[in-house]
Amino acid sequence: MGPSAPGHAAESRADEIALARLDFERAWIAASLAELKKQLIKLTTLETQLAEARDYDGAIRVRDQRQKWQRDLERLDKELLMIQSREHTLSSALLADRIQLPIEAATLNGVVREGGMITAWAKPGASATWKLPTLPPGGYEVVLRYRCSTLEGGFLSVKETRFSLSAEIKTTLRGPESLTLGTLKLSEGASTLSLTATTVFKDNLMQLLAVELIPASR
């Protein structure tokens, strides 16, 4: 790989360690925020009760404590946002240039796996679904490698947890071709990606050979 490979590997390990540290800090802050919110609710109730009982000195002391904890909560909330932003940056830096979704790993519905490809997309609703690795949210180009004869083709939908895109599967005249379907937005925590036939012109949509996701910023 050249002289820079060891340095690149060391940099990646450093990013992974930093990401693990940020994950710990985020979990600690999230737990602290949850506890602070509970205590603030209790203090708000106590302040009201003391004021109604005309214990104004007690109500003022509780109010001062509540305001202090409110400032702490706002500070921790800002720190949490900064950590989440930093995590996103580091996660993106650790991404491979291309994320492969193996043909053999797909869960099939109304299609078959044959000779290293997915075929027999005979009806609308036929689909292949992959479990996604942990990926930061954002845009990813969806690239298919496929074959499609003159008697095949149609339209395909690509969907993750919330977002989707559609594309036409056109005839490939010179054997297998790569087709960029467009940029799909992955939501936070997206766990699956599905390819679903929405229109089939004749007997089969295509012969699918490979699926890749490319971070749109690359």
Coordinates of C-alpha atoms in Angstrom, one line a residue:
M1 CA 0.0 0.0 0.0
G2 CA 3.0 2.3 0.2
P3 CA 4.8 4.1 3.0
S4 CA 1.8 5.9 4.3
A5 CA -0.2 2.8 5.2
P6 CA 1.2 2.3 8.7
G7 CA 0.5 6.0 9.5
H8 CA -3.0 5.7 8.1
A9 CA -3.6 2.6 10.2
A10 CA -2.4 4.3 13.4
E11 CA -4.6 7.3 12.6
S12 CA -7.6 5.0 12.2
R13 CA -6.9 3.3 15.5
A14 CA -6.6 6.7 17.2
D15 CA -10.0 7.7 15.7
E16 CA -11.5 4.4 17.0
I17 CA -10.2 5.1 20.5
A18 CA -11.5 8.7 20.4
L19 CA -14.9 7.4 19.2
A20 CA -15.1 4.9 22.1
R21 CA -14.2 7.7 24.6
L22 CA -16.9 9.9 23.1
D23 CA -19.4 7.1 23.3
F24 CA -18.6 6.8 27.0
E25 CA -18.9 10.5 27.6
R26 CA -22.2 10.7 25.7
A27 CA -23.7 7.9 27.8
W28 CA -22.5 9.5 31.0
I29 CA -24.0 12.9 30.0
A30 CA -27.2 11.3 28.9
A31 CA -27.6 9.6 32.2
S32 CA -26.8 12.8 34.1
L33 CA -29.3 14.7 32.1
A34 CA -32.0 12.2 32.8
E35 CA -31.4 12.4 36.6
L36 CA -31.2 16.2 36.5
K37 CA -34.5 16.5 34.8
K38 CA -36.1 14.2 37.5
Q39 CA -34.6 16.4 40.2
L40 CA -35.8 19.6 38.5
I41 CA -39.3 18.3 38.4
K42 CA -39.2 17.5 42.1
L43 CA -37.7 21.0 42.9
T44 CA -40.4 22.7 40.9
T45 CA -43.1 20.9 42.8
L46 CA -41.4 21.6 46.2
E47 CA -41.0 25.3 45.3
T48 CA -44.7 25.6 44.6
Q49 CA -45.6 23.8 47.8
L50 CA -43.4 26.0 49.9
A51 CA -44.7 29.1 48.3
E52 CA -48.3 28.0 48.9
A53 CA -47.4 27.3 52.6
R54 CA -45.9 30.8 52.7
D55 CA -42.5 29.5 53.5
Y56 CA -41.0 32.1 51.2
D57 CA -37.4 31.7 52.5
G58 CA -37.6 28.0 51.8
A59 CA -39.1 28.6 48.4
I60 CA -36.3 31.0 47.5
R61 CA -33.6 28.5 48.5
V62 CA -35.3 25.8 46.4
R63 CA -35.7 28.3 43.5
D64 CA -32.0 29.1 43.6
Q65 CA -31.0 25.5 43.6
R66 CA -33.4 24.8 40.7
Q67 CA -32.0 27.6 38.7
K68 CA -28.4 26.4 39.3
W69 CA -29.4 22.9 38.2
Q70 CA -31.2 24.4 35.2
R71 CA -27.9 26.0 34.1
D72 CA -26.1 22.7 34.6
L73 CA -28.7 21.0 32.4
E74 CA -28.3 23.6 29.6
R75 CA -24.5 23.2 29.8
L76 CA -24.6 19.4 29.6
D77 CA -27.1 19.6 26.8
K78 CA -24.7 21.7 24.8
E79 CA -21.8 19.3 25.6
L80 CA -24.0 16.4 24.4
L81 CA -24.6 18.2 21.1
M82 CA -20.9 18.8 20.6
I83 CA -20.1 15.2 21.4
Q84 CA -22.7 13.9 18.9
S85 CA -21.3 16.2 16.2
R86 CA -17.8 15.0 16.9
E87 CA -18.9 11.3 16.9
H88 CA -20.5 11.9 13.4
T89 CA -17.3 13.4 12.1
L90 CA -15.1 10.5 13.4
S91 CA -17.6 7.9 12.2
S92 CA -17.6 9.4 8.7
A93 CA -13.8 9.4 8.7
L94 CA -13.7 5.7 9.5
L95 CA -16.1 4.8 6.8
A96 CA -14.8 2.7 3.9
D97 CA -15.0 4.4 0.5
R98 CA -17.6 1.8 -0.6
I99 CA -19.9 -0.2 1.7
Q100 CA -20.6 -3.6 0.1
L101 CA -23.9 -5.3 0.8
P102 CA -23.2 -9.0 0.0
I103 CA -25.6 -10.8 -2.3
E104 CA -25.4 -13.9 0.0
A105 CA -26.4 -11.8 3.1
A106 CA -29.8 -10.6 1.7
T107 CA -33.1 -11.8 3.0
L108 CA -35.2 -12.7 0.0
N109 CA -39.0 -12.3 -0.6
G110 CA -40.3 -13.4 -4.0
V111 CA -36.9 -13.6 -5.6
V112 CA -34.2 -16.3 -5.7
R113 CA -30.4 -16.4 -5.3
E114 CA -28.8 -18.2 -8.3
G115 CA -25.2 -18.3 -9.4
G116 CA -24.1 -15.5 -7.2
M117 CA -26.9 -13.1 -8.3
I118 CA -30.5 -12.3 -7.2
T119 CA -33.0 -12.9 -10.0
A120 CA -36.7 -13.9 -10.7
W121 CA -38.1 -10.5 -9.7
A122 CA -41.3 -11.5 -11.4
K123 CA -43.9 -9.4 -9.6
P124 CA -44.2 -6.0 -7.9
G125 CA -43.4 -6.4 -4.2
A126 CA -40.5 -8.9 -4.8
S127 CA -37.7 -7.7 -2.6
A128 CA -34.2 -8.3 -1.1
T129 CA -33.3 -6.8 2.3
W130 CA -30.0 -6.3 4.0
K131 CA -29.1 -5.6 7.6
L132 CA -27.0 -2.5 7.6
P133 CA -23.8 -2.1 9.5
T134 CA -23.7 0.8 11.9
L135 CA -23.5 3.9 9.7
P136 CA -23.7 7.6 10.5
P137 CA -26.8 9.3 9.2
G138 CA -26.5 11.2 5.9
G139 CA -26.6 10.7 2.2
Y140 CA -25.3 7.6 0.5
E141 CA -25.2 6.9 -3.2
V142 CA -26.8 3.5 -4.0
V143 CA -25.0 1.7 -6.8
L144 CA -26.1 -1.6 -8.4
R145 CA -24.2 -3.9 -10.7
Y146 CA -26.7 -5.9 -12.7
R147 CA -27.7 -7.4 -16.0
C148 CA -31.0 -6.6 -17.8
S149 CA -32.0 -8.1 -21.1
T150 CA -34.4 -6.5 -23.6
L151 CA -37.2 -8.6 -22.1
E152 CA -36.5 -7.5 -18.6
G153 CA -36.6 -4.1 -16.7
G154 CA -39.0 -2.0 -14.8
F155 CA -38.9 0.2 -11.7
L156 CA -37.3 -0.3 -8.3
S157 CA -37.7 1.2 -4.9
V158 CA -34.8 1.5 -2.4
K159 CA -35.9 2.1 1.2
E160 CA -34.3 2.4 4.6
T161 CA -36.2 3.0 7.9
R162 CA -37.7 6.3 6.9
F163 CA -36.5 7.4 3.5
S164 CA -36.7 6.0 0.0
L165 CA -35.9 6.6 -3.6
S166 CA -37.0 5.0 -6.9
A167 CA -35.2 4.4 -10.2
E168 CA -35.8 2.7 -13.6
I169 CA -33.9 -0.5 -14.3
K170 CA -32.9 -0.2 -18.0
T171 CA -31.6 -2.8 -20.5
T172 CA -27.9 -3.4 -20.4
L173 CA -26.7 -4.0 -23.9
R174 CA -23.0 -4.9 -23.2
G175 CA -23.3 -7.3 -20.3
P176 CA -23.2 -6.3 -16.6
E177 CA -23.3 -2.6 -15.9
S178 CA -23.1 -0.4 -12.8
L179 CA -26.0 2.0 -12.2
T180 CA -26.1 4.8 -9.6
L181 CA -29.7 4.9 -8.5
G182 CA -29.3 8.2 -6.7
T183 CA -28.6 9.4 -3.2
L184 CA -30.5 7.8 -0.3
K185 CA -30.7 9.6 3.0
L186 CA -30.0 7.2 5.9
S187 CA -31.7 8.2 9.1
E188 CA -30.2 7.9 12.6
G189 CA -30.0 4.2 13.6
A190 CA -31.1 2.9 10.2
S191 CA -30.9 -0.9 10.4
T192 CA -32.1 -2.3 7.1
L193 CA -32.1 -1.4 3.4
S194 CA -34.6 -3.0 1.0
L195 CA -34.7 -3.2 -2.8
T196 CA -38.3 -3.8 -4.0
A197 CA -39.7 -4.2 -7.5
T198 CA -42.5 -1.7 -8.1
T199 CA -43.1 -2.3 -11.8
V200 CA -42.0 -5.4 -13.8
F201 CA -42.3 -5.0 -17.6
K202 CA -42.4 -8.7 -18.4
D203 CA -41.1 -11.7 -16.5
N204 CA -38.1 -10.4 -14.5
L205 CA -36.8 -7.0 -13.3
M206 CA -33.1 -7.8 -13.5
Q207 CA -30.3 -10.0 -12.5
L208 CA -28.7 -8.3 -9.5
L209 CA -24.9 -8.9 -9.1
A210 CA -23.8 -6.4 -6.4
V211 CA -25.0 -3.6 -4.2
E212 CA -22.8 -0.8 -2.8
L213 CA -23.4 2.3 -0.7
I214 CA -21.0 5.2 -1.2
P215 CA -20.9 8.1 1.3
A216 CA -22.1 11.1 -0.6
S217 CA -19.3 13.3 0.7
R218 CA -16.6 11.0 -0.7

